[in-house]
PDB file of C-alpha atoms in Angstrom:
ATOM      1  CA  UNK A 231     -31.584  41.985  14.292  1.00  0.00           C
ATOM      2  CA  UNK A 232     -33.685  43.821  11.886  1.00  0.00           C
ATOM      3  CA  UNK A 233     -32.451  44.026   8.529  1.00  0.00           C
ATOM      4  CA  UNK A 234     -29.437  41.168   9.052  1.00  0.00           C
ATOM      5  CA  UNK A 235     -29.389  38.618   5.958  1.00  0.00           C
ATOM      6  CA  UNK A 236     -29.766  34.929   6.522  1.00  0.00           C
ATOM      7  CA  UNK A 237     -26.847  33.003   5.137  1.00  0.00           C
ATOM      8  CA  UNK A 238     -27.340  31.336   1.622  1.00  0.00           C
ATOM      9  CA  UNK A 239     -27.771  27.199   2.299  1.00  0.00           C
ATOM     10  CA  UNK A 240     -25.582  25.559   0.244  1.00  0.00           C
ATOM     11  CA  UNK A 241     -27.168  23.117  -2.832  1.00  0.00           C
ATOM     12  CA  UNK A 242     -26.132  19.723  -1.923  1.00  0.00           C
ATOM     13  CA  UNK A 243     -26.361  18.317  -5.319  1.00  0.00           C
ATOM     14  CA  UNK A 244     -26.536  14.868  -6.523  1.00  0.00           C
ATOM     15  CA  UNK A 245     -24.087  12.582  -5.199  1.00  0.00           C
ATOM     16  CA  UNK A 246     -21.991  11.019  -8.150  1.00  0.00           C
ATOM     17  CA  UNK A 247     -21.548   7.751  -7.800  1.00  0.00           C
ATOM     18  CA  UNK A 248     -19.523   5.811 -10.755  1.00  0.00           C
ATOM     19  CA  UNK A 249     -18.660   2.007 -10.346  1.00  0.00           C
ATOM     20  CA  UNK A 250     -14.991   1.143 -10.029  1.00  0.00           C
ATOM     21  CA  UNK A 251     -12.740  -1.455  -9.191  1.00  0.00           C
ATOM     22  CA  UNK A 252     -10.280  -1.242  -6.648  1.00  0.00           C
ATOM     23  CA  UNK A 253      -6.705  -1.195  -6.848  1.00  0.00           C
ATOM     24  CA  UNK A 254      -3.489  -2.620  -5.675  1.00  0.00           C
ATOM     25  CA  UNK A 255      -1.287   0.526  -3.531  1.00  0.00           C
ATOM     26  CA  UNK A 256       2.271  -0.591  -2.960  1.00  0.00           C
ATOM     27  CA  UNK A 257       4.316   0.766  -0.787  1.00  0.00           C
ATOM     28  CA  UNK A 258       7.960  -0.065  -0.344  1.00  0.00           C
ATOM     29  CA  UNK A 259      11.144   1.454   1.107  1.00  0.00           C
ATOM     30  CA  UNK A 260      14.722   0.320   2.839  1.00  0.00           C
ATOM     31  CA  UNK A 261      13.835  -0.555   6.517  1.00  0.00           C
ATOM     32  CA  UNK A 262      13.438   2.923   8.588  1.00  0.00           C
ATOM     33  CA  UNK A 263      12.217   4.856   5.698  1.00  0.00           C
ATOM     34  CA  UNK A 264       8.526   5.170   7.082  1.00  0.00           C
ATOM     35  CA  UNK A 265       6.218   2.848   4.606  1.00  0.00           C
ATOM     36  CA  UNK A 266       4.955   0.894   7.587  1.00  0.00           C
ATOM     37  CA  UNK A 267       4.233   4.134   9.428  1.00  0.00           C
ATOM     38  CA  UNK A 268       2.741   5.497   5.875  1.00  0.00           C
ATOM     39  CA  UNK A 269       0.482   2.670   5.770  1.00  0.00           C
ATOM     40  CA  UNK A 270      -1.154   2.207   9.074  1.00  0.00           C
ATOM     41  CA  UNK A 271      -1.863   6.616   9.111  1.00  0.00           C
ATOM     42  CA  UNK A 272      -3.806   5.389   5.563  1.00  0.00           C
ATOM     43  CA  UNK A 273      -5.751   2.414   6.765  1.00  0.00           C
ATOM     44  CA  UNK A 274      -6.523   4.603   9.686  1.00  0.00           C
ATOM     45  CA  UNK A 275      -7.588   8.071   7.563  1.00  0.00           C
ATOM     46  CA  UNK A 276      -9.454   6.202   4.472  1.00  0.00           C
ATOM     47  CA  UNK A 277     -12.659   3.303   4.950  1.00  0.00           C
ATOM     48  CA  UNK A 278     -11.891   2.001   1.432  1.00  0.00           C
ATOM     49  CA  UNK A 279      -8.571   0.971   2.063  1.00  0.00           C
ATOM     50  CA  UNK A 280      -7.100  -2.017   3.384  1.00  0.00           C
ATOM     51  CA  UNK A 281      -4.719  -3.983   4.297  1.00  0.00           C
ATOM     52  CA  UNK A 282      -3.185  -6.973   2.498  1.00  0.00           C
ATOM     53  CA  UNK A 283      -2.018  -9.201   5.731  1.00  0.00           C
ATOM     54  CA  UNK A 284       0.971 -11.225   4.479  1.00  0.00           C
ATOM     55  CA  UNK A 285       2.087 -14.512   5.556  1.00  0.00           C
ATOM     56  CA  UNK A 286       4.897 -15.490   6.814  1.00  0.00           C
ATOM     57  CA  UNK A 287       7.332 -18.098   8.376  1.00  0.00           C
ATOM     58  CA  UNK A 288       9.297 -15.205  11.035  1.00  0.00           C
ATOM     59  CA  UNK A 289       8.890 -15.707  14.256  1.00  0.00           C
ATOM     60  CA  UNK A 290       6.020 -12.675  15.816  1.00  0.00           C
ATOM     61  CA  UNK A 291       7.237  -9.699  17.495  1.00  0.00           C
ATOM     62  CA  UNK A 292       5.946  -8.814  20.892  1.00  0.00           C
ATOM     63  CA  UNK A 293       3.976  -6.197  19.259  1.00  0.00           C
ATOM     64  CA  UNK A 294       2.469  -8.187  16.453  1.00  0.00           C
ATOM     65  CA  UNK A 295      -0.954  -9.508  16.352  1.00  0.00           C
ATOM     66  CA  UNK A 296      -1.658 -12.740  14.661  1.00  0.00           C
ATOM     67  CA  UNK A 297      -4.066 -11.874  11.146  1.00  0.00           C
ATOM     68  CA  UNK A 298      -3.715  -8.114  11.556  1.00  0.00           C
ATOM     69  CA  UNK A 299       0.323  -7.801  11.081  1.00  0.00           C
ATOM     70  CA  UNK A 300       1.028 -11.020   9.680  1.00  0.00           C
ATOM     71  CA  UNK A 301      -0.073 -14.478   9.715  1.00  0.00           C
ATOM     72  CA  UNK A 302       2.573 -16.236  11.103  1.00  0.00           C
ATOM     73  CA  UNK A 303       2.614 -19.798   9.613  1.00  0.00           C
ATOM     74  CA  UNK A 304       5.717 -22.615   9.393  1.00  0.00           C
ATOM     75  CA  UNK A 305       7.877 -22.938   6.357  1.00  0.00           C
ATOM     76  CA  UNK A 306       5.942 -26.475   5.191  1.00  0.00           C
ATOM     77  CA  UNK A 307       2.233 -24.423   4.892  1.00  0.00           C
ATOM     78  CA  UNK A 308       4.243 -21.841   3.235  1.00  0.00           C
ATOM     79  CA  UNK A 309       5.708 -24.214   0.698  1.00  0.00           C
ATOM     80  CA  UNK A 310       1.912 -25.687   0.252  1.00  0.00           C
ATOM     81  CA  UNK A 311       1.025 -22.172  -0.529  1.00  0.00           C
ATOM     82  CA  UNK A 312       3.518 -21.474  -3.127  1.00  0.00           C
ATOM     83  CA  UNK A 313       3.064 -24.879  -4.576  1.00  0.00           C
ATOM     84  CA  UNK A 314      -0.891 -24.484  -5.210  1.00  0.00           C
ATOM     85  CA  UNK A 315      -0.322 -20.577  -6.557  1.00  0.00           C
ATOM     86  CA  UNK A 316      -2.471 -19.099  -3.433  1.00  0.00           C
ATOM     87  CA  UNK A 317      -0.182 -16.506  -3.549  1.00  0.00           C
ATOM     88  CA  UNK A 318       0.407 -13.770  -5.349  1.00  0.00           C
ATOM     89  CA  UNK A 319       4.073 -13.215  -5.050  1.00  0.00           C
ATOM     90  CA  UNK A 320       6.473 -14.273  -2.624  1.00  0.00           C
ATOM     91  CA  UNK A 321       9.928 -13.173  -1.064  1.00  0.00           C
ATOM     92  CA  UNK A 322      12.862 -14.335   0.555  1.00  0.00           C
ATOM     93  CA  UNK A 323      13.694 -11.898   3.250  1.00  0.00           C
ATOM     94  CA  UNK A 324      16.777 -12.147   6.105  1.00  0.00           C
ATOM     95  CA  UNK A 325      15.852 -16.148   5.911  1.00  0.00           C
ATOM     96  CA  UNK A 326      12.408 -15.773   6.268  1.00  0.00           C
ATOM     97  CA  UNK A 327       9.427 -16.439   3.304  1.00  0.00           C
ATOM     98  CA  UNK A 328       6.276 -13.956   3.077  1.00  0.00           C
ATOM     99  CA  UNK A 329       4.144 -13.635   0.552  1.00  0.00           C
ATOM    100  CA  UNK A 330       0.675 -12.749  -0.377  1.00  0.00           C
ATOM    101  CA  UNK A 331      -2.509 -14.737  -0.164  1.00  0.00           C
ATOM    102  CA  UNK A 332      -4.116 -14.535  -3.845  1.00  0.00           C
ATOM    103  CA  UNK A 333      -8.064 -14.858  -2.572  1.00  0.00           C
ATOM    104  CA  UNK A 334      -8.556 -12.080  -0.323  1.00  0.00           C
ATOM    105  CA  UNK A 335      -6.767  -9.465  -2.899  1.00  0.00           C
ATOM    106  CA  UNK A 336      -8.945 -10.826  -5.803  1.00  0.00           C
ATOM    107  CA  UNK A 337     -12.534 -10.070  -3.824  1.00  0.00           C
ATOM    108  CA  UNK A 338     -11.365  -6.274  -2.128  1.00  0.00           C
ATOM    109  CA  UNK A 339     -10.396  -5.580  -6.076  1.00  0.00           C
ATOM    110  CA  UNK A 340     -13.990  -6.691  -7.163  1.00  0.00           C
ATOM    111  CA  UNK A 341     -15.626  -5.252  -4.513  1.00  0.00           C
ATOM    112  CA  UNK A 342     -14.044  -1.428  -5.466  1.00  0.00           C
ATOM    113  CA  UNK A 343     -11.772  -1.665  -2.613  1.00  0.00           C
ATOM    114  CA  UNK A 344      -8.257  -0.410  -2.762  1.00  0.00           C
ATOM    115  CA  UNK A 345      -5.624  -3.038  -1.476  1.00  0.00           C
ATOM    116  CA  UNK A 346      -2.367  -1.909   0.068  1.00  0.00           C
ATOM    117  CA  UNK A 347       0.814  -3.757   0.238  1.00  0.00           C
ATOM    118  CA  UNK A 348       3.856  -3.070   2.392  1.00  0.00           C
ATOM    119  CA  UNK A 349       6.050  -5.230   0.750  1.00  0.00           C
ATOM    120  CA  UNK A 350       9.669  -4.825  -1.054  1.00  0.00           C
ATOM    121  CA  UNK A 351      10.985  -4.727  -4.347  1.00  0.00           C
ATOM    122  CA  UNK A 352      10.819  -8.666  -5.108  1.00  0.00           C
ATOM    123  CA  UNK A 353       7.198  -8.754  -4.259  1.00  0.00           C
ATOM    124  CA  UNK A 354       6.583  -5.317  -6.583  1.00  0.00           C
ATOM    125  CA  UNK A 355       8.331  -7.073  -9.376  1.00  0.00           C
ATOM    126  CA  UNK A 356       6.176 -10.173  -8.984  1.00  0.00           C
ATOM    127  CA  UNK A 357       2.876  -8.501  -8.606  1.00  0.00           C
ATOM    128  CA  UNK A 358       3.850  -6.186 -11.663  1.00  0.00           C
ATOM    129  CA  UNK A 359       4.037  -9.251 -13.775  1.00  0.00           C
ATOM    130  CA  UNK A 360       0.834 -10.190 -12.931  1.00  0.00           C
ATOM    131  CA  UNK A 361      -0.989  -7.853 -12.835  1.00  0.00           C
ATOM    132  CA  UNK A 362       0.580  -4.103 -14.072  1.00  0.00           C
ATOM    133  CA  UNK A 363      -3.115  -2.700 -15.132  1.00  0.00           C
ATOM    134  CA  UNK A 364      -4.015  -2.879 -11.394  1.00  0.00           C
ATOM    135  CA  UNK A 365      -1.213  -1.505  -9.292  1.00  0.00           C
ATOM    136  CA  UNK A 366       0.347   1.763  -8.698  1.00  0.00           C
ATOM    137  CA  UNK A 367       3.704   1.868  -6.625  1.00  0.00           C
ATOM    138  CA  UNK A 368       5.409   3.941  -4.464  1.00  0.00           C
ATOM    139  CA  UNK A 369       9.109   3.920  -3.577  1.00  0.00           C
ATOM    140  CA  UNK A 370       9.516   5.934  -0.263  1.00  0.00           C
ATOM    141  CA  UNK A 371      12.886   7.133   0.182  1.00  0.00           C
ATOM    142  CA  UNK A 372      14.888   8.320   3.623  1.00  0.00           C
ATOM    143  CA  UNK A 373      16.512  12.066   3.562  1.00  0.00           C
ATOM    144  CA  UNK A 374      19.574  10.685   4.438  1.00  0.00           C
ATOM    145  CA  UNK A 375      21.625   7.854   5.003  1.00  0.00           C
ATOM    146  CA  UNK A 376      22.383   8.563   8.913  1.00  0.00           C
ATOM    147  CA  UNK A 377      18.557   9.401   9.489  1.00  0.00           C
ATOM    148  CA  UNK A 378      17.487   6.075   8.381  1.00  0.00           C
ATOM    149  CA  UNK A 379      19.717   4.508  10.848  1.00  0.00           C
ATOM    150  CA  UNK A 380      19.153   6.401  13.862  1.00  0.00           C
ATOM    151  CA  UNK A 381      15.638   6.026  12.988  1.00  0.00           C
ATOM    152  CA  UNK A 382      15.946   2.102  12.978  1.00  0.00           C
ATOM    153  CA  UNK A 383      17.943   2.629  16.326  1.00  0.00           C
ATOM    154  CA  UNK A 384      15.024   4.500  18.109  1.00  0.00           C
ATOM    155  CA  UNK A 385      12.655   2.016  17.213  1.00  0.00           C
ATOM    156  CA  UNK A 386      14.416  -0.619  19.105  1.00  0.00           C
ATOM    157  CA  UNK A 387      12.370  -3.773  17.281  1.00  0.00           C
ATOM    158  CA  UNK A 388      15.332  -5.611  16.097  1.00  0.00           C
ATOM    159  CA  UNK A 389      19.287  -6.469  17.556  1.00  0.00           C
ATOM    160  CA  UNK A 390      22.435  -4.926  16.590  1.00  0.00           C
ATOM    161  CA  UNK A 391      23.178  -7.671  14.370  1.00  0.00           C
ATOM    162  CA  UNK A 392      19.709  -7.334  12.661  1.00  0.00           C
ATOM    163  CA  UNK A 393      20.065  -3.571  12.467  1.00  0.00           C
ATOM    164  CA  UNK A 394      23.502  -3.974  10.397  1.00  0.00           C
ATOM    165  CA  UNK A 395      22.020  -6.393   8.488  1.00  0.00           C
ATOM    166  CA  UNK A 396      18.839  -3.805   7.649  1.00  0.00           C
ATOM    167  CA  UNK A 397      21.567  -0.749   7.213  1.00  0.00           C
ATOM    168  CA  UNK A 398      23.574  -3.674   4.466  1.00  0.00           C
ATOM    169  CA  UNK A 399      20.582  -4.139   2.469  1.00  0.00           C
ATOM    170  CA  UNK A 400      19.585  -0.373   2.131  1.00  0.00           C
ATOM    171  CA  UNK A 401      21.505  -0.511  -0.719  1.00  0.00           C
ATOM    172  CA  UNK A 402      19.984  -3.046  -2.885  1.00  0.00           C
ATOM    173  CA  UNK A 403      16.917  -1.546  -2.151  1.00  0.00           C
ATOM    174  CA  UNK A 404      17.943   1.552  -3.227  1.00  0.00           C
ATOM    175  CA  UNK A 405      18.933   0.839  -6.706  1.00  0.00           C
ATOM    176  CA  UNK A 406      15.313  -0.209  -7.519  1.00  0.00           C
ATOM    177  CA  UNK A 407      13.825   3.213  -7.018  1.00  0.00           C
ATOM    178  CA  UNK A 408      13.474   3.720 -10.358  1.00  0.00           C
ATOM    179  CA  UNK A 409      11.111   0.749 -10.895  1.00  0.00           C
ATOM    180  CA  UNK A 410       8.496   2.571  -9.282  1.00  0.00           C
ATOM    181  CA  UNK A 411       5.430   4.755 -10.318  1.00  0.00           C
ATOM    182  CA  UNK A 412       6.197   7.544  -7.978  1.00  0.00           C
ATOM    183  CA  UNK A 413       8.891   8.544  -5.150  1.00  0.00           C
ATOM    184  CA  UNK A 414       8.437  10.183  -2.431  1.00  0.00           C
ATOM    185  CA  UNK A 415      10.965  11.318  -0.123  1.00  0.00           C
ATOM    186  CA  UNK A 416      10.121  11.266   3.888  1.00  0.00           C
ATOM    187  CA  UNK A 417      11.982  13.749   5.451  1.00  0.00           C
ATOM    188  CA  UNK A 418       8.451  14.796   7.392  1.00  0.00           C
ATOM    189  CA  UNK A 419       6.119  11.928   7.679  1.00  0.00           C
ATOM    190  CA  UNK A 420       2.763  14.653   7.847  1.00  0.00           C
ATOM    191  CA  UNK A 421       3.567  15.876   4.054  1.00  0.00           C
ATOM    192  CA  UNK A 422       4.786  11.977   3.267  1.00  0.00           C
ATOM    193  CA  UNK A 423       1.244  11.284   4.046  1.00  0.00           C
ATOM    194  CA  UNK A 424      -0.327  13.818   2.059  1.00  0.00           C
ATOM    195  CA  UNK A 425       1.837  12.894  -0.945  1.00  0.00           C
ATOM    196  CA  UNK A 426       1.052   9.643  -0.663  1.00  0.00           C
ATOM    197  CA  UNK A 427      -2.952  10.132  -0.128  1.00  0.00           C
ATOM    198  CA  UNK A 428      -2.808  12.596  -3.192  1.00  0.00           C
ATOM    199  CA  UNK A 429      -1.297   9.897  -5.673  1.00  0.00           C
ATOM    200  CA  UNK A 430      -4.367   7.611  -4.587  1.00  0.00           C
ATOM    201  CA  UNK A 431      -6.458   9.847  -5.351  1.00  0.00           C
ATOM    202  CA  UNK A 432      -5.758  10.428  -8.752  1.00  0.00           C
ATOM    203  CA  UNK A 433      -5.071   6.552  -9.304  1.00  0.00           C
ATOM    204  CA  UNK A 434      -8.835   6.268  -8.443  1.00  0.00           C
ATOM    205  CA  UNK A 435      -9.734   8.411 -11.300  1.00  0.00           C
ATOM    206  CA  UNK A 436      -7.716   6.661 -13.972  1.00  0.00           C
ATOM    207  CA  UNK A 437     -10.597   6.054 -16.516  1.00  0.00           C
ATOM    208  CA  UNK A 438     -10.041   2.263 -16.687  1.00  0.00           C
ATOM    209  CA  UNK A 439     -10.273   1.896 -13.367  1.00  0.00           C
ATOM    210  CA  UNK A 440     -14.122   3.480 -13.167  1.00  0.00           C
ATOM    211  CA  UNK A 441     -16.039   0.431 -14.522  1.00  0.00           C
ATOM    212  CA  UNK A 442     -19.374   2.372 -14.327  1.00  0.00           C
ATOM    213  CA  UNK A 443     -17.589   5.226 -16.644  1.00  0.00           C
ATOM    214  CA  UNK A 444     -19.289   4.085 -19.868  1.00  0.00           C
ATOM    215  CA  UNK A 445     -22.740   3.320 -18.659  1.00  0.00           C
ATOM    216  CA  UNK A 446     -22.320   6.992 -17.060  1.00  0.00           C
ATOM    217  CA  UNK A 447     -21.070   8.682 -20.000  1.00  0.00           C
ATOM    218  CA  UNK A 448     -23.890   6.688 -22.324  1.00  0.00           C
ATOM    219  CA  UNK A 449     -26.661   8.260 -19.833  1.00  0.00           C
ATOM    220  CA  UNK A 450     -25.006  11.787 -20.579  1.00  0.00           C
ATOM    221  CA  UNK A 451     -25.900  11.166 -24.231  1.00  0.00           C
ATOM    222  CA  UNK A 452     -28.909   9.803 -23.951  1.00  0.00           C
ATOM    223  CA  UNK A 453     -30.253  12.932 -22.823  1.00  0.00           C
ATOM    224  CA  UNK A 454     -28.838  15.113 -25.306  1.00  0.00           C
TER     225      UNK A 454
END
């Protein structure tokens, strides 16, 4: 039509990219609170994220798949592990041992990949030690009490026995909330998600954290 105005194209720009390592993203919560279901919705929605696979010496769920869930080793290669520090922190958990495999963490973090960890408070302790400069945590918490233990009924994974068991512990893990970075509360697991993908992001842009910051910066100058 005569007279109509072509829309305005949009200047790309230059694409900024700045060096950085990666990070360590932990994630931890009473059984039934949602950090599993947290995690895999991030390794699913974000490329530069993955997963650290634990080991571990409990027997593999039907739905479980050997090296992307766990690996699922016995209790003497465990030992071996822990013995040779090729892992990064380890737990006791219901009578079974996990832990994480130092190696695989170490080259994500070089590479400028983030690494996330399902793991509970032990591990977060351990890895904190270690290495506090390169983690962020997250404590995810259940709206209530009954809520996290219908929602550990309608996941039917575990026996009755187990569930009490889970439903005992909640406790514990509840008094370590305030060890963490940040809290967030599930009571719906779409703004969870966004809560949690909005604390990575600023994480990322912690200055120490962009290694290619200074050489950036210094090329800034340079021009002035």
């Amino acid at each position: 039509m005569a007279g109509a105005r072509k829309p305005k194209r949009r200047s790309k720009g230059r694409i900024r990219t700045i060096a950085r390592r990666g990070l360590m993203l932990v994630l931890s919560s009473p059984s039934g609170a949602g950090k599993t279901t947290l995690s895999r919705m991030l390794l699913k929605s974000d490329p530069s994220v993955e997963l650290s696979v634990s080991v571990t010496t409990r027997p593999r769920r039907a739905n479980e798949k050997h090296g992307r869930d766990y690996r699922f080793i016995q209790k003497p290669q465990f030992e071996k592990m822990v013995e040779k520090g090729e892992l990064l922190e380890w737990a006791e958990v219901f009578g079974n041992f996990y832990g994480t495999p130092r190696a695989p963490v170490e080259r994500a973090l070089a590479a400028g990949r983030d690494v996330l960890f399902d793991i509970d408070w032990q591990g977060t302790q351990q890895l904190r030690e270690k290495a506090r400069g390169e983690m962020a945590s997250i404590f995810v918490l259940p709206p209530s009490i009954p809520e996290l233990e219908r929602r550990l009924r309608v996941r039917a994974l575990d026996e009755e026995p187990v569930i009490k068991g889970r439903m005992a512990k909640a406790g514990d893990e509840l008094s370590h909330w305030a060890e963490y970075d940040y809290v967030v509360i599930n009571d719906d697991i779409g703004r969870a998600f966004e809560e949690v993908t909005q604390i990575l992001a600023a994480e990322r842009l912690k200055r120490e954290r962009q290694t290619g910051l200074s050489a950036f910066v210094r090329g800034l100058q340079a021009k002035l």
